Tab-separated table of C-alpha atoms and ligand atoms in Angstrom:
chain	number	residue	atom	x	y	z
A	38	MET	CA	96.611	-106.191	236.472
A	39	LEU	CA	100.086	-106.324	237.649
A	40	THR	CA	100.657	-109.205	234.842
A	41	GLN	CA	98.211	-107.851	232.183
A	42	ALA	CA	99.147	-105.147	229.352
A	43	PRO	CA	96.919	-102.124	229.252
A	44	LYS	CA	93.616	-102.573	227.167
A	45	GLY	CA	94.582	-101.287	224.016
A	46	THR	CA	98.139	-102.353	223.812
A	47	LYS	CA	99.981	-105.418	222.606
A	48	ASP	CA	103.150	-106.976	223.080
A	49	ILE	CA	105.372	-107.933	219.655
A	50	LEU	CA	106.422	-111.342	220.607
A	51	PRO	CA	110.090	-112.681	219.600
A	52	GLY	CA	108.324	-115.122	217.984
A	53	GLU	CA	106.267	-112.683	215.733
A	54	VAL	CA	109.135	-109.578	215.496
A	55	TYR	CA	110.847	-111.106	212.400
A	56	LYS	CA	107.359	-109.985	210.564
A	57	TRP	CA	107.964	-106.384	211.578
A	58	GLN	CA	111.504	-106.413	210.768
A	59	TYR	CA	110.789	-107.890	207.327
A	60	ILE	CA	107.759	-104.863	206.642
A	61	GLU	CA	110.107	-102.556	208.086
A	62	LYS	CA	113.231	-103.157	206.095
A	63	ILE	CA	111.292	-103.155	203.072
A	64	ILE	CA	109.812	-99.601	203.872
A	65	SER	CA	113.274	-98.313	204.540
A	66	GLU	CA	114.507	-99.285	201.432
A	67	VAL	CA	111.698	-97.784	199.380
A	68	CYS	CA	111.924	-94.756	200.995
A	69	ASN	CA	115.446	-94.653	200.135
A	70	THR	CA	115.195	-95.565	196.807
A	71	PHE	CA	112.662	-92.407	196.829
A	72	GLY	CA	114.955	-90.046	198.190
A	73	TYR	CA	113.265	-89.858	201.840
A	74	LYS	CA	115.126	-89.695	204.631
A	75	GLU	CA	114.001	-91.055	208.198
A	76	ILE	CA	113.380	-88.939	210.914
A	77	ARG	CA	112.918	-89.880	215.040
A	78	LEU	CA	110.504	-87.949	217.010
A	79	PRO	CA	110.366	-87.786	220.718
A	80	VAL	CA	106.995	-89.886	221.912
A	81	PHE	CA	105.469	-86.707	223.591
A	82	GLU	CA	105.139	-83.222	222.758
A	83	HIS	CA	103.398	-80.065	223.907
A	84	THR	CA	99.374	-80.432	224.136
A	85	GLU	CA	99.063	-77.142	222.343
A	86	LEU	CA	101.063	-78.742	218.894
A	87	PHE	CA	98.481	-81.320	218.705
A	88	GLN	CA	95.652	-78.998	219.283
A	89	ARG	CA	96.725	-76.345	216.795
A	90	GLY	CA	98.141	-78.900	214.248
A	91	VAL	CA	95.672	-81.956	214.466
A	92	GLY	CA	92.664	-79.163	215.069
A	93	ASP	CA	90.834	-79.146	218.394
A	94	THR	CA	87.347	-80.227	216.999
A	95	THR	CA	88.599	-83.028	215.713
A	96	ASP	CA	87.536	-86.273	217.277
A	97	ILE	CA	91.523	-87.326	218.576
A	98	VAL	CA	92.167	-84.181	220.086
A	99	GLN	CA	88.353	-84.026	221.586
A	100	LYS	CA	88.531	-87.337	222.836
A	101	GLU	CA	91.471	-89.637	222.578
A	102	MET	CA	94.339	-87.672	223.362
A	103	TYR	CA	96.610	-88.689	226.062
A	104	THR	CA	97.085	-85.765	227.806
A	105	PHE	CA	98.860	-84.904	231.479
A	106	LEU	CA	100.673	-82.126	233.561
A	107	ASP	CA	104.243	-83.539	233.809
A	108	LYS	CA	105.637	-82.390	237.137
A	109	GLY	CA	106.621	-79.335	235.739
A	110	GLY	CA	103.437	-78.413	235.260
A	111	ARG	CA	103.105	-78.336	231.224
A	112	SER	CA	100.701	-80.327	229.776
A	113	ILE	CA	102.257	-82.863	227.535
A	114	SER	CA	100.342	-85.709	225.281
A	115	LEU	CA	101.276	-88.739	223.823
A	116	ARG	CA	101.701	-88.569	220.002
A	117	PRO	CA	98.379	-89.513	218.394
A	118	GLU	CA	100.172	-88.923	215.160
A	119	GLY	CA	103.000	-88.155	213.665
A	120	THR	CA	102.492	-85.311	211.329
A	121	ALA	CA	102.511	-82.447	213.893
A	122	GLY	CA	105.695	-83.854	215.096
A	123	VAL	CA	107.413	-83.791	211.979
A	124	VAL	CA	106.242	-80.044	211.517
A	125	ARG	CA	107.195	-78.951	214.355
A	126	SER	CA	110.639	-80.164	214.005
A	127	TYR	CA	111.114	-78.882	210.385
A	128	ILE	CA	110.418	-75.507	211.736
A	129	GLU	CA	112.525	-75.655	215.254
A	130	ASN	CA	115.653	-77.432	212.735
A	131	GLY	CA	115.270	-74.668	210.325
A	132	MET	CA	114.866	-77.460	207.305
A	133	ALA	CA	113.294	-74.367	205.296
A	134	SER	CA	116.561	-73.469	204.220
A	135	LEU	CA	117.593	-76.732	203.083
A	136	PRO	CA	116.632	-77.878	199.168
A	137	GLN	CA	113.461	-78.300	198.709
A	138	PRO	CA	111.737	-80.562	198.886
A	139	VAL	CA	112.636	-81.945	202.258
A	140	LYS	CA	111.416	-85.446	202.137
A	141	LEU	CA	110.960	-87.349	205.298
A	142	TYR	CA	109.906	-90.896	206.786
A	143	TYR	CA	109.226	-92.489	210.131
A	144	ASN	CA	108.561	-95.330	211.973
A	145	ILE	CA	106.687	-94.626	215.436
A	146	THR	CA	104.362	-96.010	217.995
A	147	ALA	CA	100.973	-93.654	218.774
A	148	TYR	CA	98.371	-93.456	221.141
A	149	ARG	CA	94.808	-92.885	220.648
A	150	TYR	CA	92.265	-93.334	223.663
A	151	GLU	CA	89.616	-95.539	220.989
A	152	LYS	CA	87.263	-97.910	221.661
A	153	MET	CA	89.097	-101.598	221.045
A	154	ALA	CA	87.930	-103.182	217.844
A	155	LYS	CA	89.742	-105.596	215.147
A	156	GLY	CA	92.807	-103.666	213.693
A	157	ARG	CA	92.094	-100.537	216.327
A	158	TYR	CA	94.323	-100.259	219.255
A	159	ARG	CA	95.299	-97.405	222.089
A	160	GLU	CA	99.008	-98.118	221.304
A	161	PHE	CA	99.727	-98.667	217.184
A	162	HIS	CA	102.624	-98.107	214.625
A	163	GLN	CA	102.769	-95.860	211.796
A	164	PHE	CA	104.830	-95.802	209.145
A	165	GLY	CA	104.599	-92.323	207.585
A	166	VAL	CA	106.142	-90.100	205.203
A	167	GLU	CA	106.280	-86.225	204.657
A	168	ALA	CA	107.110	-84.081	202.154
A	169	PHE	CA	107.667	-80.073	202.362
A	170	GLY	CA	108.015	-76.952	199.976
A	171	SER	CA	106.551	-78.615	196.759
A	172	THR	CA	102.985	-77.556	195.831
A	173	GLY	CA	101.880	-78.964	192.302
A	174	PRO	CA	100.654	-82.259	192.176
A	175	SER	CA	103.537	-84.343	191.332
A	176	ILE	CA	104.512	-84.127	194.676
A	177	ASP	CA	101.089	-85.994	195.420
A	178	VAL	CA	101.554	-88.683	193.069
A	179	GLU	CA	105.133	-89.100	194.110
A	180	ILE	CA	103.857	-89.747	197.900
A	181	ILE	CA	101.093	-92.314	196.760
A	182	SER	CA	103.550	-93.986	194.466
A	183	ILE	CA	105.479	-94.518	197.578
A	184	LEU	CA	102.438	-96.808	198.698
A	185	SER	CA	101.939	-98.641	195.690
A	186	THR	CA	105.495	-99.766	195.650
A	187	VAL	CA	105.558	-100.750	199.103
A	188	PHE	CA	102.426	-102.918	198.567
A	189	ASN	CA	104.174	-104.200	195.318
A	190	LYS	CA	106.772	-105.538	197.306
A	191	LEU	CA	104.846	-106.861	199.869
A	192	GLY	CA	102.478	-108.989	197.713
A	193	THR	CA	99.523	-106.849	198.831
A	194	ASN	CA	98.439	-104.566	195.982
A	195	GLU	CA	94.879	-105.377	196.181
A	196	ILE	CA	94.421	-102.363	198.579
A	197	LYS	CA	92.494	-100.074	196.794
A	198	LEU	CA	92.815	-96.284	196.548
A	199	ASN	CA	90.569	-93.751	197.002
A	200	ILE	CA	91.010	-89.957	196.612
A	201	ASN	CA	89.414	-86.887	196.972
A	202	SER	CA	90.235	-83.227	197.197
A	203	ILE	CA	88.769	-81.018	200.050
A	204	GLY	CA	89.745	-77.571	198.559
A	205	CYS	CA	91.865	-74.612	200.289
A	206	PRO	CA	90.349	-72.344	202.706
A	207	LYS	CA	88.811	-70.250	200.079
A	208	CYS	CA	86.762	-72.849	198.110
A	209	ARG	CA	86.221	-74.422	201.681
A	210	GLY	CA	84.711	-71.305	202.936
A	211	GLU	CA	82.049	-70.982	200.390
A	212	TYR	CA	81.568	-74.994	200.733
A	213	ASN	CA	81.060	-74.577	204.674
A	214	GLU	CA	77.835	-72.254	204.130
A	215	LYS	CA	76.377	-74.710	201.659
A	216	LEU	CA	76.947	-77.752	204.016
A	217	LYS	CA	75.540	-75.403	206.845
A	218	GLU	CA	72.534	-74.692	204.993
A	219	TYR	CA	71.991	-78.309	204.097
A	220	LEU	CA	72.159	-79.471	207.617
A	221	ASN	CA	70.589	-76.643	209.341
A	222	PRO	CA	67.304	-78.662	209.365
A	223	LYS	CA	68.865	-82.067	210.621
A	224	LEU	CA	70.575	-79.901	212.845
A	225	HIS	CA	69.026	-81.499	216.000
A	226	HIS	CA	69.302	-85.217	215.288
A	227	LEU	CA	72.975	-84.788	215.142
A	228	CYS	CA	75.096	-85.711	218.373
A	229	GLU	CA	76.136	-83.030	221.209
A	230	LEU	CA	79.521	-82.430	219.771
A	231	CYS	CA	78.506	-82.146	216.095
A	232	MET	CA	76.028	-79.218	217.191
A	233	THR	CA	78.823	-77.372	218.339
A	234	ARG	CA	80.855	-78.622	215.448
A	235	TYR	CA	77.987	-76.788	213.449
A	236	ASN	CA	79.457	-73.340	213.856
A	237	ARG	CA	83.349	-73.760	214.560
A	238	ASN	CA	83.957	-76.406	211.731
A	239	PRO	CA	81.147	-77.880	210.150
A	240	LEU	CA	83.325	-80.514	207.952
A	241	ARG	CA	84.032	-82.160	210.956
A	242	ILE	CA	80.517	-83.517	211.234
A	243	ILE	CA	80.870	-85.205	208.058
A	244	ASP	CA	83.691	-87.306	209.658
A	245	CYS	CA	81.517	-88.296	212.512
A	246	LYS	CA	81.260	-91.700	213.971
A	247	GLU	CA	78.175	-91.520	215.586
A	248	GLU	CA	75.513	-93.513	213.531
A	249	LYS	CA	72.888	-90.531	213.635
A	250	CYS	CA	75.326	-88.265	212.570
A	251	LYS	CA	76.157	-90.468	209.326
A	252	GLU	CA	72.622	-91.341	208.745
A	253	HIS	CA	71.809	-87.672	208.222
A	254	THR	CA	75.639	-86.630	206.302
A	255	LYS	CA	74.927	-89.250	203.692
A	256	ASP	CA	73.809	-87.222	201.268
A	257	VAL	CA	75.669	-84.161	201.734
A	258	PRO	CA	76.820	-81.888	198.912
A	259	ALA	CA	80.396	-82.974	197.885
A	260	LEU	CA	83.167	-80.467	198.364
A	261	VAL	CA	84.984	-81.984	195.638
A	262	ASP	CA	82.048	-80.637	193.577
A	263	ASN	CA	82.611	-77.415	194.838
A	264	LEU	CA	86.296	-76.478	194.221
A	265	CYS	CA	87.958	-73.269	193.277
A	266	GLY	CA	89.501	-73.204	189.539
A	267	GLU	CA	92.895	-73.997	191.565
A	268	CYS	CA	92.103	-76.413	193.393
A	269	ALA	CA	89.939	-78.227	190.645
A	270	GLU	CA	93.261	-77.854	188.503
A	271	HIS	CA	95.553	-79.672	191.129
A	272	PHE	CA	92.920	-82.449	191.363
A	273	GLU	CA	93.281	-83.194	187.631
A	274	GLY	CA	96.728	-82.835	187.924
A	275	LEU	CA	96.637	-85.480	190.711
A	276	LYS	CA	94.637	-87.879	188.471
A	277	ALA	CA	96.433	-87.572	185.146
A	278	GLY	CA	99.619	-88.232	187.558
A	279	LEU	CA	98.108	-91.446	188.556
A	280	GLN	CA	97.151	-92.646	185.388
A	281	ASN	CA	100.703	-92.077	183.977
A	282	LEU	CA	101.724	-94.163	186.655
A	283	GLY	CA	99.192	-96.732	185.952
A	284	ILE	CA	98.039	-96.239	189.800
A	285	ALA	CA	94.285	-97.569	189.674
A	286	TYR	CA	92.309	-95.038	191.939
A	287	ASN	CA	88.632	-94.508	192.523
A	288	VAL	CA	87.279	-90.990	193.462
A	289	ASP	CA	85.451	-91.156	196.845
A	290	LYS	CA	83.791	-88.069	197.579
A	291	ASN	CA	82.887	-88.750	201.196
A	292	ILE	CA	86.540	-88.922	202.171
A	293	VAL	CA	87.393	-85.814	204.715
A	294	ARG	CA	89.840	-87.264	207.115
A	295	GLY	CA	89.837	-87.033	210.709
A	296	LEU	CA	92.597	-84.454	210.867
A	297	ASP	CA	91.924	-80.741	210.639
A	298	TYR	CA	94.871	-79.794	208.859
A	299	TYR	CA	94.446	-80.964	205.046
A	300	THR	CA	93.862	-79.046	202.256
A	301	LYS	CA	93.735	-79.980	198.440
A	302	THR	CA	94.490	-83.893	198.019
A	303	VAL	CA	92.936	-86.182	200.432
A	304	PHE	CA	93.603	-90.124	200.223
A	305	GLU	CA	93.136	-93.616	201.616
A	306	PHE	CA	94.153	-97.159	200.839
A	307	VAL	CA	91.395	-99.605	201.857
A	308	SER	CA	90.556	-102.850	202.625
A	309	GLU	CA	87.597	-105.272	203.743
A	310	ASN	CA	90.421	-107.124	205.853
A	311	VAL	CA	91.727	-104.726	208.210
A	312	GLY	CA	88.571	-104.084	210.622
A	313	THR	CA	85.332	-102.019	210.322
A	314	GLN	CA	87.224	-98.721	209.592
A	315	GLY	CA	88.854	-100.421	206.677
A	316	THR	CA	91.536	-98.079	206.191
A	317	VAL	CA	95.171	-99.220	206.006
A	318	CYS	CA	96.725	-96.134	205.468
A	319	GLY	CA	95.502	-92.361	205.055
A	320	GLY	CA	97.293	-89.085	204.104
A	321	GLY	CA	96.714	-85.977	202.277
A	322	ARG	CA	98.257	-82.428	201.629
A	323	TYR	CA	98.406	-80.149	204.197
A	324	ASP	CA	99.207	-76.803	202.968
A	325	GLY	CA	98.632	-74.159	205.873
A	326	LEU	CA	100.104	-76.603	209.070
A	327	VAL	CA	103.802	-75.178	208.794
A	328	GLU	CA	102.383	-71.492	208.902
A	329	ALA	CA	99.795	-72.506	211.409
A	330	CYS	CA	102.476	-73.867	213.432
A	331	GLY	CA	104.304	-71.108	213.567
A	332	GLY	CA	106.934	-71.347	210.671
A	333	VAL	CA	106.958	-69.544	207.198
A	334	ALA	CA	104.243	-70.625	204.936
A	335	THR	CA	105.342	-74.396	203.356
A	336	PRO	CA	102.919	-76.763	201.380
A	337	GLY	CA	103.576	-80.365	202.911
A	338	ILE	CA	102.026	-83.808	201.771
A	339	GLY	CA	102.121	-87.062	203.799
A	340	PHE	CA	100.256	-90.341	204.709
A	341	ALA	CA	100.708	-92.556	207.609
A	342	MET	CA	99.949	-96.410	207.506
A	343	GLY	CA	98.814	-98.582	210.138
A	344	LEU	CA	101.743	-101.352	210.550
A	345	GLU	CA	99.059	-103.328	212.536
A	346	ARG	CA	96.624	-103.248	209.340
A	347	LEU	CA	98.645	-104.172	207.156
A	348	LEU	CA	99.715	-106.978	208.843
A	349	LEU	CA	96.231	-107.916	209.171
A	350	GLU	CA	96.056	-107.219	205.572
A	351	MET	CA	99.003	-109.723	205.024
A	352	GLU	CA	97.828	-112.483	206.937
A	353	SER	CA	94.132	-112.354	205.455
A	354	ARG	CA	95.584	-112.713	202.061
A	355	GLY	CA	98.055	-115.648	203.461
A	356	ILE	CA	100.998	-113.963	202.205
A	357	HIS	CA	104.038	-115.559	203.686
A	358	ILE	CA	106.884	-113.793	205.262
A	359	PRO	CA	110.475	-115.340	205.313
A	360	GLU	CA	110.824	-116.715	209.224
A	361	PRO	CA	114.781	-115.763	210.076
A	362	LYS	CA	117.235	-118.577	209.869
A	363	GLY	CA	118.074	-120.352	213.173
A	364	ILE	CA	121.242	-120.824	214.561
A	365	ASP	CA	124.648	-122.048	212.297
A	366	LEU	CA	126.309	-124.333	214.678
A	367	PHE	CA	125.888	-125.733	218.279
A	368	ILE	CA	128.511	-126.729	220.064
A	369	ALA	CA	127.739	-129.240	222.588
A	370	ASN	CA	130.008	-130.141	225.404
A	371	ILE	CA	130.748	-132.834	228.082
A	372	GLY	CA	133.080	-131.912	230.987
A	373	GLU	CA	134.811	-128.717	232.442
A	374	LYS	CA	137.599	-128.942	229.585
A	375	ALA	CA	134.979	-128.917	226.831
A	376	PHE	CA	132.769	-125.971	228.148
A	377	LYS	CA	135.780	-123.810	228.423
A	378	PHE	CA	136.999	-124.790	224.671
A	379	ALA	CA	133.177	-124.379	223.285
A	380	GLN	CA	132.789	-121.452	225.226
A	381	LYS	CA	135.686	-119.698	223.719
A	382	LEU	CA	135.083	-121.188	220.174
A	383	VAL	CA	131.622	-119.765	220.186
A	384	TYR	CA	132.463	-116.226	220.971
A	385	GLU	CA	135.196	-116.364	218.479
A	386	LEU	CA	132.375	-117.593	215.690
A	387	ARG	CA	129.893	-114.913	217.089
A	388	ASN	CA	132.542	-112.231	216.374
A	389	LYS	CA	133.068	-113.183	212.641
A	390	GLY	CA	128.817	-112.985	212.314
A	391	ILE	CA	128.456	-116.758	212.625
A	392	ALA	CA	125.024	-117.560	214.420
A	393	ALA	CA	126.730	-120.108	217.317
A	394	GLU	CA	125.635	-121.247	220.605
A	395	ASN	CA	127.317	-123.629	223.448
A	396	ASP	CA	125.102	-124.711	226.506
A	397	VAL	CA	124.992	-121.992	229.547
A	398	VAL	CA	122.716	-123.923	231.547
A	399	GLY	CA	124.554	-127.062	232.560
A	400	ARG	CA	122.441	-129.633	230.286
A	401	SER	CA	123.065	-133.035	229.964
A	402	LEU	CA	124.422	-134.343	226.559
A	403	LYS	CA	120.604	-135.542	225.874
A	404	ALA	CA	119.073	-132.222	226.673
A	405	GLN	CA	121.725	-130.258	224.896
A	406	MET	CA	120.653	-132.019	221.633
A	407	LYS	CA	117.178	-131.517	221.852
A	408	TYR	CA	117.723	-127.966	222.334
A	409	ALA	CA	120.306	-127.813	219.411
A	410	ASP	CA	117.257	-129.482	217.532
A	411	LYS	CA	114.597	-127.113	219.126
A	412	MET	CA	116.859	-123.739	218.085
A	413	GLY	CA	117.021	-125.059	214.544
A	414	ALA	CA	120.741	-125.219	214.479
A	415	ASP	CA	122.040	-126.461	210.989
A	416	TYR	CA	125.099	-128.133	212.660
A	417	VAL	CA	125.715	-129.672	215.954
A	418	ILE	CA	129.377	-130.740	217.558
A	419	VAL	CA	129.901	-132.550	220.322
A	420	LEU	CA	132.924	-132.184	222.542
A	421	GLY	CA	134.317	-133.952	225.092
A	422	ASP	CA	137.834	-134.562	226.754
A	423	ASP	CA	138.904	-136.863	224.008
A	424	GLU	CA	137.857	-134.250	221.082
A	425	ILE	CA	139.904	-131.631	222.713
A	426	LEU	CA	142.815	-133.956	223.140
A	427	ASN	CA	142.657	-135.158	219.513
A	428	GLY	CA	141.935	-131.831	217.873
A	429	LYS	CA	139.207	-133.470	215.991
A	430	ALA	CA	135.219	-133.779	216.273
A	431	MET	CA	131.870	-135.217	214.585
A	432	LEU	CA	130.411	-132.114	213.007
A	433	LYS	CA	126.671	-133.527	212.186
A	434	ASN	CA	124.091	-132.069	209.739
A	435	MET	CA	121.060	-131.752	211.493
A	436	LYS	CA	118.973	-131.473	208.417
A	437	LYS	CA	120.392	-134.318	206.237
A	438	GLY	CA	121.798	-136.057	209.805
A	439	ASP	CA	124.705	-137.259	208.235
A	440	GLN	CA	128.070	-136.215	209.907
A	441	LYS	CA	131.854	-135.997	208.924
A	442	GLU	CA	134.661	-135.572	211.267
A	443	VAL	CA	136.564	-132.056	211.066
A	444	SER	CA	139.778	-130.918	212.972
A	445	LEU	CA	138.584	-128.232	215.729
A	446	GLU	CA	141.161	-125.353	213.651
A	447	SER	CA	139.344	-125.506	210.621
A	448	ILE	CA	135.737	-124.861	212.302
A	449	SER	CA	135.661	-121.549	211.972
A	450	GLN	CA	136.643	-121.389	208.070
A	451	ILE	CA	133.805	-124.166	207.456
A	452	PHE	CA	131.779	-121.697	208.638
A	453	ASN	CA	132.520	-118.659	207.175
A	454	LYS	CA	130.472	-116.711	205.292
B	753	HAM	P1	95.094	-91.272	210.396
B	753	HAM	O1	94.283	-91.581	209.052
B	753	HAM	O2	94.506	-90.668	211.377
B	753	HAM	O3	96.425	-90.093	209.778
B	753	HAM	O4	96.103	-92.628	210.509
B	753	HAM	C1	96.654	-93.284	209.680
B	753	HAM	C2	96.591	-94.732	209.744
B	753	HAM	O5	97.170	-95.042	211.197
B	753	HAM	C3	95.189	-95.418	209.738
B	753	HAM	O6	95.081	-95.292	208.329
B	753	HAM	C4	95.287	-96.364	210.587
B	753	HAM	O7	95.677	-97.437	209.776
B	753	HAM	C5	96.255	-96.140	211.897
B	753	HAM	N1	95.704	-96.077	212.611
B	753	HAM	C6	94.997	-95.160	213.044
B	753	HAM	N2	94.524	-94.975	214.294
B	753	HAM	C7	94.607	-96.337	214.449
B	753	HAM	C8	94.046	-97.240	215.817
B	753	HAM	N3	93.760	-96.423	216.867
B	753	HAM	N4	94.846	-98.350	215.497
B	753	HAM	C9	95.503	-98.835	215.061
B	753	HAM	N5	96.010	-98.152	213.774
B	753	HAM	C10	95.386	-97.063	213.468
B	753	HAM	C11	97.286	-89.662	210.330
B	753	HAM	O8	97.379	-90.104	211.165
B	753	HAM	C12	98.142	-88.627	209.400
B	753	HAM	N6	99.076	-88.138	210.588
B	753	HAM	C13	98.179	-88.898	208.257
B	753	HAM	C14	98.919	-88.471	207.244
B	753	HAM	C15	100.524	-88.145	207.539
B	753	HAM	N7	98.485	-87.159	206.756
B	753	HAM	C16	99.671	-86.586	205.943
B	753	HAM	N8	100.765	-86.877	206.912
């Protein structure tokens, strides 16, 4: 136990971190060009926020949250997702008084006590975006186009977009009655949890992961075919906007999403490479959430993408992520005088932004050369008493194998970038 990470967590080792840094860099560049600003939030929130925000009939809240009492007796939960925290921050920090829409993005870890599977962890990473204060479908299109831009830049544009609309409380209320009528004769076939959901939130039943529930809900009437006039118009606007940008989509009437806050637009980007659930990214509109969490009624929309799943997709498609460069210069030394000189020179070079290293373990010259090679050093200089005395040394190009004499004073100019 002591030397094993908890189930569902994964170390990201130094040899892999560059992949994460690469996608995080692209994500922040794209968000900046779209005018979205980064927000950083606490890892834990009051449990009530998720009960209210994500919804207390969802699998996430009912089965998957890491919840505990802190030493002050407060019920705290590790965030199972980012949206509720962003909404809390939007309200708490008075962002309603900022020019709208308020456009935010985040890169977070999230926590769900889920069954382990390919692409499914208990601690995972989400890149998410939220936009507040715009009701029309054009912001829905903008949000989706952030993802298609990220996918274009990463070379993962084969990930498919599925969209749907789950209406507003008005059309959903009418639909819920139809759904209950349909499910009534099948009720005794559903799982225990879904039997309780029947009266409280029947739409959740469609999203249940239990096989028997899936079987009995596969032909339910679709919400998108039962929208009110305003929601239907919104959905048409979304489709027209996507067509205008040339973003291909498929209408998937079965998307209801696993969180309670959605209204109107819902969408998922899917790929068969990322595990059984296939969802790389999911999102949608949540026009009632800010108000439900205690703020003034404000429309909102966003998405979150699982970065582990994005990396799985990139790996399955053989997309190469450029590896970071090794060190520029390794200064090998023989003897005390040379060591002191190397130590100081390396410090000066590093201050100028040059990736330099010297021996800090007391290795033999042969071992130092071996180390420099392993570290992928571009150049190596060997310093001994003679070199220090004469102020000159041989600079070896490790890739080409050739070398030339250089003055020790000139080294920092040679490597100046
Ligand atoms: P979600 O669909 O629950 O939505 O999660 C979004 C993405 O997070 C998923 O598509 C998946 O890539 C990743 N993900 C979820 N659970 C796991 C897991 N156990 N292991 C690995 N990856 C996982 C949300 O979280 C909403 N907050 C999205 C949103 C933002 N909607 C509006 N704004």
